[in-house]
CSV table of C-alpha atoms and ligand atoms in Angstrom, one decimal:
chain,number,residue,atom,x,y,z
Y,281,MET,CA,-165.2,48.6,-221.7
Y,282,SER,CA,-162.0,49.8,-220.2
Y,283,LEU,CA,-162.5,51.4,-216.9
Y,284,SER,CA,-159.3,53.3,-216.4
Y,285,VAL,CA,-161.4,56.4,-215.6
Y,286,SER,CA,-161.4,57.2,-211.9
Y,287,THR,CA,-164.7,57.3,-210.2
Y,288,GLY,CA,-164.3,61.0,-209.5
Y,289,LYS,CA,-163.8,61.7,-213.2
Y,290,ALA,CA,-166.7,59.5,-214.1
Y,291,TRP,CA,-168.9,61.4,-211.7
Y,292,ASP,CA,-167.8,64.7,-213.1
Y,293,ASP,CA,-168.7,63.5,-216.6
Y,294,VAL,CA,-172.1,62.1,-215.5
Y,295,ALA,CA,-172.8,65.3,-213.7
Y,296,THR,CA,-172.0,67.4,-216.7
Y,297,ILE,CA,-174.4,65.3,-218.8
Y,298,LEU,CA,-177.1,65.4,-216.1
Y,299,ARG,CA,-176.9,69.2,-216.0
Y,300,ARG,CA,-177.8,69.4,-219.6
Y,301,SER,CA,-181.2,67.9,-218.9
Y,302,LEU,CA,-181.9,69.5,-215.6
Y,303,THR,CA,-182.4,73.0,-214.3
Y,304,ARG,CA,-179.7,74.3,-212.0
Y,305,GLN,CA,-182.1,74.1,-209.1
Y,306,GLN,CA,-183.0,70.5,-209.9
Y,307,PHE,CA,-179.4,69.4,-210.1
Y,308,GLU,CA,-178.6,71.2,-206.9
Y,309,THR,CA,-181.5,69.7,-205.1
Y,310,TRP,CA,-181.1,66.1,-206.1
Y,311,PHE,CA,-177.6,65.5,-207.3
Y,312,ARG,CA,-175.5,67.9,-205.3
Y,313,GLY,CA,-174.5,65.2,-202.8
Y,314,MET,CA,-174.2,62.3,-205.2
Y,315,ARG,CA,-170.9,60.5,-205.8
Y,316,ILE,CA,-169.7,57.4,-207.6
Y,317,VAL,CA,-167.9,55.1,-205.2
Y,318,HIS,CA,-167.4,52.1,-207.4
Y,319,LEU,CA,-167.3,51.4,-211.1
Y,320,ASP,CA,-166.7,48.4,-213.2
Y,321,GLU,CA,-168.2,46.7,-216.3
Y,322,GLN,CA,-171.1,45.3,-214.3
Y,323,ARG,CA,-171.8,47.8,-211.7
Y,324,ALA,CA,-171.8,51.5,-211.0
Y,325,GLU,CA,-172.3,52.3,-207.4
Y,326,PHE,CA,-173.6,55.7,-206.4
Y,327,THR,CA,-174.0,57.2,-203.0
Y,328,VAL,CA,-176.3,59.9,-201.8
Y,329,PRO,CA,-176.6,61.6,-198.4
Y,330,ASN,CA,-179.9,60.1,-197.3
Y,331,ASN,CA,-182.7,57.7,-197.9
Y,332,PHE,CA,-185.1,60.3,-199.1
Y,333,LEU,CA,-182.8,61.4,-201.9
Y,334,ARG,CA,-182.2,57.8,-202.8
Y,335,GLU,CA,-185.9,57.0,-203.2
Y,336,TRP,CA,-186.6,60.2,-205.0
Y,337,ILE,CA,-183.8,59.7,-207.5
Y,338,ARG,CA,-184.8,56.1,-208.0
Y,339,LYS,CA,-188.3,57.1,-208.6
Y,340,LYS,CA,-187.8,60.1,-210.8
Y,341,TYR,CA,-184.4,60.1,-212.3
Y,342,LEU,CA,-183.2,56.6,-212.7
Y,343,GLY,CA,-183.7,56.6,-216.5
Y,344,LEU,CA,-181.9,59.8,-216.8
Y,345,LEU,CA,-179.0,58.6,-214.6
Y,346,ARG,CA,-178.8,55.4,-216.6
Y,347,SER,CA,-178.6,57.2,-220.0
Y,348,ALA,CA,-176.0,59.7,-218.6
Y,349,MET,CA,-173.9,56.9,-217.3
Y,350,HIS,CA,-174.2,55.1,-220.6
Y,351,GLU,CA,-173.0,58.2,-222.4
Y,352,ALA,CA,-170.2,58.9,-220.0
Y,353,VAL,CA,-168.6,55.5,-219.7
Y,354,ALA,CA,-169.9,53.9,-222.9
Y,355,GLY,CA,-171.2,50.8,-221.2
Y,356,HIS,CA,-174.3,49.5,-219.4
Y,357,PRO,CA,-173.3,48.9,-215.8
Y,358,GLU,CA,-176.1,48.1,-213.4
Y,359,ILE,CA,-176.9,51.2,-211.3
Y,360,ASP,CA,-176.8,50.9,-207.6
Y,361,ILE,CA,-177.7,53.8,-205.3
Y,362,ARG,CA,-177.0,53.6,-201.6
Y,363,VAL,CA,-177.0,55.9,-198.7
Y,364,ALA,CA,-173.5,57.0,-197.7
Y,365,ALA,CA,-174.2,57.4,-194.1
Y,366,GLU,CA,-170.7,56.8,-192.9
Y,367,THR,CA,-168.7,58.4,-195.7
Y,368,TYR,CA,-170.8,61.5,-196.3
Y,369,ALA,CA,-169.4,64.6,-194.7
Y,370,PRO,CA,-172.0,66.2,-192.4
Y,371,ALA,CA,-173.8,69.1,-194.0
Y,372,PRO,CA,-172.6,72.5,-192.8
Y,373,PRO,CA,-174.8,73.7,-189.9
Y,374,ALA,CA,-178.1,74.9,-191.1
Y,375,GLU,CA,-178.3,78.5,-192.0
Y,376,PRO,CA,-180.2,80.6,-189.6
Y,377,ALA,CA,-183.7,81.2,-190.8
Y,378,PRO,CA,-183.8,84.1,-193.2
Y,379,VAL,CA,-185.0,87.3,-191.7
Y,380,PRO,CA,-187.6,88.8,-194.0
Y,381,HIS,CA,-187.0,92.4,-193.1
Y,382,GLY,CA,-183.8,94.1,-194.3
Y,383,GLU,CA,-182.3,91.1,-195.9
Y,384,ASP,CA,-183.1,90.5,-199.4
Y,385,PRO,CA,-186.8,91.4,-199.8
Y,386,ALA,CA,-186.8,90.7,-203.5
Y,387,ALA,CA,-186.0,87.1,-203.0
Y,388,LEU,CA,-188.9,86.8,-200.7
Y,389,ARG,CA,-191.4,88.3,-202.9
Y,390,SER,CA,-191.7,85.8,-205.6
Y,391,ASP,CA,-190.1,82.9,-207.3
Y,392,ILE,CA,-191.8,83.6,-210.5
Y,393,ILE,CA,-191.1,86.9,-212.1
Y,394,LEU,CA,-194.4,88.7,-212.5
Y,395,ASN,CA,-195.6,89.3,-216.0
Y,396,ARG,CA,-195.8,93.1,-216.4
Y,397,GLN,CA,-198.9,92.9,-218.5
Y,398,TYR,CA,-200.9,91.0,-215.9
Y,399,THR,CA,-202.4,94.0,-214.1
Y,400,PHE,CA,-205.9,95.0,-213.3
Y,401,ASP,CA,-205.7,97.7,-215.9
Y,402,THR,CA,-205.3,95.2,-218.7
Y,403,PHE,CA,-207.9,92.8,-217.4
Y,404,VAL,CA,-211.3,93.0,-219.1
Y,405,ALA,CA,-214.1,92.3,-216.7
Y,406,GLY,CA,-217.4,90.8,-217.9
Y,407,PRO,CA,-220.2,88.5,-216.8
Y,408,SER,CA,-217.9,85.4,-216.9
Y,409,ASN,CA,-215.3,86.8,-214.5
Y,410,ASN,CA,-217.0,89.7,-212.6
Y,411,LEU,CA,-217.0,88.1,-209.2
Y,412,ALA,CA,-213.4,86.9,-209.4
Y,413,HIS,CA,-212.3,90.2,-210.7
Y,414,ALA,CA,-214.1,92.2,-208.0
Y,415,ALA,CA,-212.9,89.9,-205.2
Y,416,ALA,CA,-209.3,90.1,-206.4
Y,417,MET,CA,-209.6,93.9,-206.4
Y,418,ALA,CA,-211.0,93.9,-202.9
Y,419,VAL,CA,-208.3,91.7,-201.7
Y,420,ALA,CA,-205.7,93.9,-203.2
Y,421,GLU,CA,-207.3,96.9,-201.5
Y,422,THR,CA,-207.6,95.4,-198.0
Y,423,PRO,CA,-205.5,92.3,-197.8
Y,424,GLY,CA,-206.5,89.9,-195.0
Y,425,LYS,CA,-209.7,91.9,-194.4
Y,426,SER,CA,-212.1,91.2,-197.2
Y,427,TYR,CA,-212.1,87.6,-198.3
Y,428,ASN,CA,-209.8,85.1,-196.8
Y,429,PRO,CA,-208.9,82.9,-198.5
Y,430,LEU,CA,-209.8,84.0,-202.0
Y,431,PHE,CA,-210.2,80.9,-204.1
Y,432,LEU,CA,-210.4,81.4,-207.9
Y,433,HIS,CA,-211.2,78.5,-210.1
Y,434,GLY,CA,-211.9,78.0,-213.8
Y,435,ALA,CA,-210.6,76.2,-216.8
Y,436,VAL,CA,-207.2,76.8,-218.3
Y,437,GLY,CA,-206.5,80.1,-220.1
Y,438,LEU,CA,-209.4,82.1,-218.5
Y,439,GLY,CA,-207.3,84.6,-216.5
Y,440,LYS,CA,-206.6,83.0,-213.1
Y,441,THR,CA,-202.9,83.7,-213.2
Y,442,HIS,CA,-203.5,87.1,-214.6
Y,443,LEU,CA,-205.7,88.0,-211.6
Y,444,LEU,CA,-203.3,86.6,-209.0
Y,445,GLN,CA,-200.5,88.6,-210.5
Y,446,ALA,CA,-202.7,91.7,-210.7
Y,447,VAL,CA,-203.2,91.5,-207.0
Y,448,CYS,CA,-199.4,91.3,-206.6
Y,449,HIS,CA,-198.8,94.2,-208.8
Y,450,ARG,CA,-201.3,96.4,-207.0
Y,451,ILE,CA,-199.9,95.6,-203.6
Y,452,LEU,CA,-196.3,96.1,-204.7
Y,453,ASP,CA,-197.4,99.4,-206.0
Y,454,ARG,CA,-199.5,100.7,-203.2
Y,455,ARG,CA,-198.2,98.7,-200.1
Y,456,PRO,CA,-194.6,98.2,-200.8
Y,457,GLU,CA,-194.0,97.4,-197.1
Y,458,MET,CA,-196.0,94.2,-197.4
Y,459,ARG,CA,-194.3,90.9,-197.8
Y,460,ILE,CA,-195.7,88.9,-200.7
Y,461,LEU,CA,-195.0,85.4,-201.7
Y,462,TYR,CA,-196.4,84.4,-205.1
Y,463,LEU,CA,-195.6,81.1,-206.6
Y,464,SER,CA,-196.9,78.0,-208.3
Y,465,CYS,CA,-198.0,75.0,-206.3
Y,466,GLU,CA,-195.3,73.1,-208.0
Y,467,THR,CA,-192.6,75.4,-206.7
Y,468,PHE,CA,-194.2,75.1,-203.2
Y,469,THR,CA,-194.0,71.4,-203.5
Y,470,ASN,CA,-190.4,71.4,-204.8
Y,471,HIS,CA,-189.3,73.7,-202.0
Y,472,PHE,CA,-191.0,71.5,-199.5
Y,473,VAL,CA,-189.5,68.3,-200.8
Y,474,ALA,CA,-186.1,69.8,-201.0
Y,475,ALA,CA,-186.4,71.2,-197.5
Y,476,VAL,CA,-187.2,67.8,-196.2
Y,477,ALA,CA,-184.4,66.2,-198.1
Y,478,HIS,CA,-181.8,68.7,-196.8
Y,479,GLY,CA,-183.2,69.0,-193.3
Y,480,GLU,CA,-184.1,72.6,-193.8
Y,481,LEU,CA,-187.7,72.5,-192.8
Y,482,GLU,CA,-187.3,75.2,-190.2
Y,483,SER,CA,-186.2,77.8,-192.7
Y,484,PHE,CA,-188.8,76.6,-195.1
Y,485,ARG,CA,-191.5,77.2,-192.5
Y,486,TYR,CA,-190.1,80.5,-191.5
Y,487,ARG,CA,-190.1,81.6,-195.1
Y,488,TYR,CA,-193.7,80.6,-195.8
Y,489,ARG,CA,-195.2,81.6,-192.5
Y,490,HIS,CA,-193.8,85.1,-192.2
Y,491,VAL,CA,-195.5,86.8,-195.1
Y,492,ASP,CA,-198.5,89.2,-195.4
Y,493,LEU,CA,-199.8,87.6,-198.5
Y,494,LEU,CA,-199.3,84.2,-199.9
Y,495,LEU,CA,-200.6,83.6,-203.4
Y,496,ILE,CA,-200.4,80.0,-204.8
Y,497,ASP,CA,-201.2,79.4,-208.4
Y,498,ASP,CA,-202.7,76.0,-209.5
Y,499,ILE,CA,-203.3,74.7,-206.0
Y,500,HIS,CA,-205.1,71.7,-207.6
Y,501,LEU,CA,-201.6,70.2,-208.1
Y,502,LEU,CA,-201.7,69.4,-204.4
Y,503,ALA,CA,-203.8,66.4,-205.4
Y,504,ASN,CA,-202.0,63.1,-204.3
Y,505,LYS,CA,-199.3,64.9,-202.4
Y,506,ASP,CA,-200.1,64.0,-198.9
Y,507,ARG,CA,-197.1,65.4,-197.1
Y,508,THR,CA,-197.2,68.6,-199.0
Y,509,GLN,CA,-200.9,68.9,-198.2
Y,510,GLU,CA,-200.1,68.4,-194.6
Y,511,GLU,CA,-197.5,71.1,-194.7
Y,512,PHE,CA,-199.7,73.5,-196.6
Y,513,PHE,CA,-202.4,72.9,-194.0
Y,514,HIS,CA,-200.2,74.2,-191.3
Y,515,THR,CA,-198.9,77.1,-193.4
Y,516,PHE,CA,-202.6,78.0,-194.1
Y,517,ASN,CA,-203.6,77.9,-190.5
Y,518,THR,CA,-200.7,80.0,-189.3
Y,519,LEU,CA,-201.3,82.7,-191.9
Y,520,TYR,CA,-205.0,82.6,-191.6
Y,521,ASN,CA,-204.9,82.9,-187.8
Y,522,ALA,CA,-202.6,85.9,-188.2
Y,523,ASN,CA,-205.1,87.6,-190.6
Y,524,LYS,CA,-202.7,87.3,-193.4
Y,525,GLN,CA,-204.1,87.1,-196.9
Y,526,ILE,CA,-204.2,83.8,-198.8
Y,527,VAL,CA,-205.1,83.7,-202.5
Y,528,LEU,CA,-205.4,80.4,-204.4
Y,529,SER,CA,-206.2,79.5,-208.0
Y,530,SER,CA,-207.3,76.1,-209.2
Y,531,ASP,CA,-208.8,74.4,-212.2
Y,532,SER,CA,-211.7,73.1,-210.2
Y,533,THR,CA,-213.7,73.8,-207.0
Y,534,PRO,CA,-212.1,72.8,-203.7
Y,535,ALA,CA,-214.3,69.8,-203.4
Y,536,GLU,CA,-213.4,68.6,-206.9
Y,537,ILE,CA,-209.7,68.5,-206.3
Y,538,PRO,CA,-209.0,64.7,-206.2
Y,539,THR,CA,-207.7,63.4,-202.8
Y,540,LEU,CA,-207.6,66.8,-201.3
Y,541,GLU,CA,-208.0,66.4,-197.6
Y,542,GLU,CA,-211.4,67.4,-196.2
Y,543,ARG,CA,-209.9,69.8,-193.8
Y,544,LEU,CA,-208.3,71.7,-196.6
Y,545,VAL,CA,-211.4,71.5,-198.7
Y,546,SER,CA,-213.4,73.2,-196.0
Y,547,ARG,CA,-210.8,75.8,-195.3
Y,548,PHE,CA,-210.6,76.7,-199.0
Y,549,LYS,CA,-214.3,77.5,-198.7
Y,550,TRP,CA,-214.1,79.7,-195.7
Y,551,GLY,CA,-213.6,82.9,-197.6
Y,552,MET,CA,-214.7,83.5,-201.1
Y,553,VAL,CA,-214.8,80.9,-203.9
Y,554,ALA,CA,-215.2,82.6,-207.2
Y,555,ARG,CA,-215.6,80.8,-210.5
Y,556,ILE,CA,-214.3,82.1,-213.8
Y,557,ASP,CA,-216.4,81.0,-216.8
Y,558,GLN,CA,-215.7,81.0,-220.5
Y,559,PRO,CA,-216.3,84.5,-221.6
Y,560,GLY,CA,-219.3,85.2,-223.8
Y,561,TYR,CA,-219.1,86.9,-227.2
Y,562,GLU,CA,-219.1,90.5,-225.8
Y,563,THR,CA,-216.3,89.9,-223.4
Y,564,ARG,CA,-214.3,88.0,-226.0
Y,565,THR,CA,-214.5,90.9,-228.4
Y,566,ALA,CA,-213.7,93.4,-225.6
Y,567,ILE,CA,-210.6,91.3,-224.8
Y,568,ILE,CA,-209.6,91.2,-228.4
Y,569,SER,CA,-210.0,94.9,-228.7
Y,570,ARG,CA,-207.9,95.4,-225.6
Y,571,LYS,CA,-205.1,93.1,-226.8
Y,572,VAL,CA,-205.3,94.8,-230.2
Y,573,GLU,CA,-204.8,98.2,-228.6
Y,574,MET,CA,-201.7,96.9,-226.9
Y,575,HIS,CA,-200.2,96.1,-230.2
Y,576,GLY,CA,-201.0,99.4,-231.7
Y,577,ILE,CA,-201.9,97.8,-235.1
Y,578,PRO,CA,-205.6,98.5,-235.9
Y,579,PHE,CA,-207.9,95.6,-236.6
Y,580,PRO,CA,-211.1,96.3,-238.6
Y,581,ASP,CA,-214.3,95.6,-236.5
Y,582,GLU,CA,-215.2,92.9,-238.9
Y,583,VAL,CA,-212.0,91.0,-238.0
Y,584,ILE,CA,-212.6,91.5,-234.3
Y,585,ARG,CA,-216.1,90.1,-234.6
Y,586,PHE,CA,-214.9,87.2,-236.7
Y,587,LEU,CA,-212.3,86.3,-234.1
Y,588,GLY,CA,-214.8,86.7,-231.2
Y,589,GLU,CA,-217.2,84.3,-232.9
Y,590,ASN,CA,-214.7,81.7,-233.8
Y,591,ILE,CA,-212.4,81.4,-230.9
Y,592,ARG,CA,-214.3,80.4,-227.9
Y,593,SER,CA,-212.3,78.0,-225.9
Y,594,ASN,CA,-209.9,80.1,-224.1
Y,595,ILE,CA,-208.4,83.5,-223.9
Y,596,ARG,CA,-204.8,82.4,-224.3
Y,597,GLU,CA,-205.7,81.0,-227.7
Y,598,LEU,CA,-207.5,84.3,-228.5
Y,599,GLU,CA,-204.4,86.2,-227.5
Y,600,GLY,CA,-202.2,83.9,-229.6
Y,601,VAL,CA,-204.2,84.6,-232.7
Y,602,VAL,CA,-204.2,88.4,-232.2
Y,603,ASN,CA,-200.4,88.2,-231.8
Y,604,LYS,CA,-200.1,86.1,-234.9
Y,605,ILE,CA,-202.3,88.5,-237.0
Y,606,ALA,CA,-200.5,91.5,-235.7
Y,607,GLY,CA,-197.2,89.8,-236.5
Y,608,ILE,CA,-198.2,89.0,-240.1
Y,609,ALA,CA,-199.4,92.5,-240.6
Y,610,HIS,CA,-196.1,93.9,-239.2
Y,611,ILE,CA,-193.8,91.6,-241.2
Y,612,TYR,CA,-195.6,92.0,-244.5
Y,613,LYS,CA,-196.4,95.7,-243.8
Y,614,ARG,CA,-200.0,95.3,-244.8
Y,615,PRO,CA,-203.1,96.2,-243.0
Y,616,VAL,CA,-205.0,93.6,-241.1
Y,617,ASP,CA,-207.9,92.1,-243.2
Y,618,MET,CA,-210.3,89.2,-243.1
Y,619,GLU,CA,-208.0,87.1,-245.2
Y,620,THR,CA,-205.2,87.3,-242.8
Y,621,ALA,CA,-207.6,86.6,-239.9
Y,622,ARG,CA,-208.9,83.5,-241.7
Y,623,GLU,CA,-205.5,82.3,-242.4
Y,624,ALA,CA,-204.4,82.9,-238.8
Y,625,ILE,CA,-207.1,80.8,-237.3
Y,626,ARG,CA,-207.1,78.0,-239.8
Y,627,ASP,CA,-204.9,75.8,-237.7
Y,628,LEU,CA,-207.3,76.2,-234.8
Y,629,LEU,CA,-210.3,75.0,-236.6
Y,630,PRO,CA,-209.6,71.5,-238.0
Y,631,SER,CA,-210.3,70.0,-234.5
Y,632,ARG,CA,-213.9,70.7,-235.4
Y,633,PRO,CA,-214.9,68.3,-238.1
Y,634,ASN,CA,-215.6,70.2,-241.2
Y,635,ARG,CA,-217.9,67.6,-242.7
Y,636,VAL,CA,-220.6,68.4,-240.3
Y,637,SER,CA,-223.4,70.4,-241.9
Y,638,ILE,CA,-226.1,72.3,-240.2
Y,639,ASP,CA,-228.6,70.3,-242.2
Y,640,GLY,CA,-227.1,67.1,-240.7
Y,641,ILE,CA,-227.5,68.6,-237.2
Y,642,ILE,CA,-231.1,69.5,-237.9
Y,643,ARG,CA,-231.9,66.1,-239.2
Y,644,THR,CA,-230.4,64.3,-236.2
Y,645,VAL,CA,-232.0,66.7,-233.6
Y,646,SER,CA,-235.4,66.4,-235.3
Y,647,ASP,CA,-235.2,62.6,-235.1
Y,648,HIS,CA,-234.1,62.7,-231.5
Y,649,TYR,CA,-236.8,65.1,-230.2
Y,650,ALA,CA,-239.4,64.0,-232.7
Y,651,VAL,CA,-240.0,67.5,-234.1
Y,652,ARG,CA,-240.5,68.4,-237.7
Y,653,ILE,CA,-237.5,69.7,-239.6
Y,654,SER,CA,-239.7,72.5,-240.9
Y,655,ASP,CA,-240.6,73.5,-237.3
Y,656,LEU,CA,-236.9,73.8,-236.5
Y,657,HIS,CA,-236.5,76.1,-239.4
Y,658,SER,CA,-239.5,78.2,-238.5
Y,659,LYS,CA,-240.0,81.1,-236.1
Y,660,LYS,CA,-242.4,79.1,-233.9
Y,661,ARG,CA,-241.7,79.7,-230.2
Y,662,THR,CA,-243.5,76.8,-228.5
Y,663,LYS,CA,-241.2,75.3,-225.9
Y,664,SER,CA,-241.3,71.8,-227.5
Y,665,ILE,CA,-239.8,73.3,-230.6
Y,666,ALA,CA,-237.7,76.1,-229.1
Y,667,PHE,CA,-235.6,73.8,-227.0
Y,668,PRO,CA,-234.6,71.4,-229.8
Y,669,ARG,CA,-233.9,74.5,-231.9
Y,670,GLN,CA,-231.5,75.8,-229.3
Y,671,ILE,CA,-229.8,72.5,-229.2
Y,672,CYS,CA,-229.4,72.7,-232.9
Y,673,MET,CA,-227.8,76.2,-232.6
Y,674,TYR,CA,-225.6,75.0,-229.8
Y,675,LEU,CA,-224.3,72.1,-231.9
Y,676,ALA,CA,-224.0,74.2,-235.0
Y,677,ARG,CA,-221.8,76.5,-233.0
Y,678,CYS,CA,-219.7,73.7,-231.6
Y,679,LEU,CA,-219.4,71.5,-234.6
Y,680,THR,CA,-219.3,73.8,-237.6
Y,681,SER,CA,-217.3,76.9,-238.5
Y,682,HIS,CA,-220.3,78.9,-239.5
Y,683,SER,CA,-220.6,82.3,-238.1
Y,684,LEU,CA,-223.3,83.2,-235.7
Y,685,GLU,CA,-225.2,85.1,-238.4
Y,686,GLU,CA,-225.0,82.1,-240.7
Y,687,ILE,CA,-226.3,79.8,-238.1
Y,688,GLY,CA,-229.2,82.2,-237.2
Y,689,GLY,CA,-230.1,82.2,-240.9
Y,690,TYR,CA,-230.9,78.5,-240.8
Y,691,PHE,CA,-233.4,79.0,-238.0
Y,692,GLY,CA,-236.0,81.4,-239.2
Y,693,GLY,CA,-233.6,84.2,-239.9
Y,694,ARG,CA,-232.7,84.8,-236.3
Y,695,ASP,CA,-229.9,87.2,-235.5
Y,696,HIS,CA,-226.5,86.4,-233.9
Y,697,THR,CA,-227.6,87.4,-230.4
Y,698,THR,CA,-230.3,84.7,-230.4
Y,699,VAL,CA,-227.7,82.1,-231.4
Y,700,MET,CA,-225.4,83.4,-228.7
Y,701,TYR,CA,-228.2,83.2,-226.2
Y,702,ALA,CA,-229.1,79.7,-227.2
Y,703,PHE,CA,-225.4,78.7,-226.9
Y,704,ASP,CA,-224.9,80.2,-223.5
Y,705,LYS,CA,-228.2,78.8,-222.2
Y,706,ILE,CA,-227.5,75.2,-223.3
Y,707,SER,CA,-223.9,75.4,-222.1
Y,708,ARG,CA,-225.0,76.5,-218.7
Y,709,GLN,CA,-227.8,73.9,-218.5
Y,710,ALA,CA,-225.4,71.1,-219.6
Y,711,LYS,CA,-223.1,72.0,-216.8
Y,712,LYS,CA,-225.9,71.5,-214.3
Y,713,GLU,CA,-227.6,68.5,-215.9
Y,714,PRO,CA,-225.5,65.5,-216.6
Y,715,ALA,CA,-228.4,64.0,-218.6
Y,716,LEU,CA,-228.3,66.9,-221.0
Y,717,THR,CA,-224.5,66.5,-221.4
Y,718,GLN,CA,-225.0,62.9,-222.3
Y,719,THR,CA,-227.6,63.8,-224.8
Y,720,LEU,CA,-225.3,66.3,-226.4
Y,721,GLU,CA,-222.5,63.8,-226.6
Y,722,ARG,CA,-224.8,61.2,-228.2
Y,723,LEU,CA,-226.1,63.7,-230.7
Y,724,THR,CA,-222.6,64.8,-231.5
Y,725,ALA,CA,-221.4,61.2,-232.0
Y,726,GLU,CA,-224.3,60.6,-234.3
Y,727,ILE,CA,-223.9,63.8,-236.3
Y,728,SER,CA,-220.2,63.2,-236.8
Y,729,SER,CA,-220.5,59.6,-237.8
L,1046,ADP,P1,-205.1,80.7,-216.5
L,1046,ADP,O1,-204.1,81.0,-215.4
L,1046,ADP,O2,-206.5,80.8,-216.0
L,1046,ADP,O3,-204.8,79.5,-217.2
L,1046,ADP,P2,-204.1,83.1,-217.6
L,1046,ADP,O4,-204.3,84.1,-216.5
L,1046,ADP,O5,-202.7,82.6,-217.9
L,1046,ADP,O6,-205.1,81.9,-217.5
L,1046,ADP,O7,-204.6,83.8,-218.9
L,1046,ADP,C1,-204.3,83.4,-220.2
L,1046,ADP,C2,-204.1,84.7,-221.1
L,1046,ADP,O8,-205.3,85.3,-221.3
L,1046,ADP,C3,-203.2,85.7,-220.4
L,1046,ADP,O9,-202.3,86.2,-221.4
L,1046,ADP,C4,-204.1,86.7,-219.9
L,1046,ADP,O10,-203.6,88.0,-219.9
L,1046,ADP,C5,-205.3,86.6,-220.9
L,1046,ADP,N1,-206.6,86.9,-220.2
L,1046,ADP,C6,-207.3,86.1,-219.5
L,1046,ADP,N2,-208.5,86.7,-219.1
L,1046,ADP,C7,-208.4,88.0,-219.5
L,1046,ADP,C8,-209.2,89.1,-219.3
L,1046,ADP,N3,-210.4,89.0,-218.7
L,1046,ADP,N4,-208.8,90.3,-219.9
L,1046,ADP,C9,-207.6,90.3,-220.5
L,1046,ADP,N5,-206.8,89.3,-220.7
L,1046,ADP,C10,-207.2,88.1,-220.2
L,1047,MG,MG1,-202.5,79.9,-214.8
């Protein structure tokens, strides 16, 4: 390798390559102060302004740096990063802490542009999310006064982000004087880490502690981030003590967030903790109808029912399918029908093994609970039979693609609401009883084998 290139030119080339794989913010945060100070066949020596950056780059970006280097100088020099304490020009004096009022209010409001659709008007409330919905509305009505903090938790795709943003929309609309900061936990963490790296903690703190509402999405990502947790703890206290509203969302309860410090766990429980569950059939169909209205392309009731029965896992998926169907109808200029609907959800179904038959389920369950197959098919309501029958319905719903009506047909001609009821009941019970979850897993394994 000939190394006639100057170190300055080499760094420019490496930087250009790095920029291709990084966001502007990432590059600015981590690589802004980096230089190449020595380059030969064996060794490329980089400098960065401080130890923190050095460790961070070594931990997170070494691979990227190596491949950028390889591409830029067409060789494999060893990479060395050291702190350029003596050579590095001191940073310009820290900017004065930003003043929220008058300056640039938009910049303070949010780092994530709000989705215009995520309002209370477009949110469908139902038994699975009633509490979360009502609490979010209350918070938007009287921030800092109703529930503080409001902690929403639930599985992915069930509407947490939607509700957080709905609160933002409402406040922007009705209380424009309020200072809102809405962001993901990841952004909070990145800001914090960058603030530490650049010695800008003061303005970081000013920014986070002078708001009327702080909404942080996916707060469970604080897991394993000790220093960020510590910082957040103080942010929380400052805002809380000033009666400022805090809203958090998470994929689990405060206590279930791994390695979350106890003092944060307890604070998260001070106000209101509201869980969002998977929506039942009625809510699902209501959501589908709402999404369909937004498209302005009519879906037959049959299609809406079919989607409501078959897509249960999360609402994002439901929405995706509605979009897909509406898209197909739009492109091919044909009305929405069952065929399009079946086609659209086909990709979503193969995760459920098709080979499983309801008869297979009934056989396995009858063995396990020592009840007669004919009793499971019957209308008998004795508890010793009704329970295994509900297990059958639950499994049929999870493991086959039969409709609720079809499943009901196998069990004494019951209608779809009975199957729904059985499904919800067993789901709820399994959440509370690990033993039942285990049984269901065992049965599933047996049925699928
Ligand atoms: P999460 O943040 O819990 O993962 P999101 O808030 O991103 O979920 O919701 C996923 C999608 O489902 C969004 O497009 C959202 O608008 C939609 N959604 C979720 N719950 C509802 C609801 N109750 N009514 C209407 N749309 C909903
Ligand atoms: Mg979300």
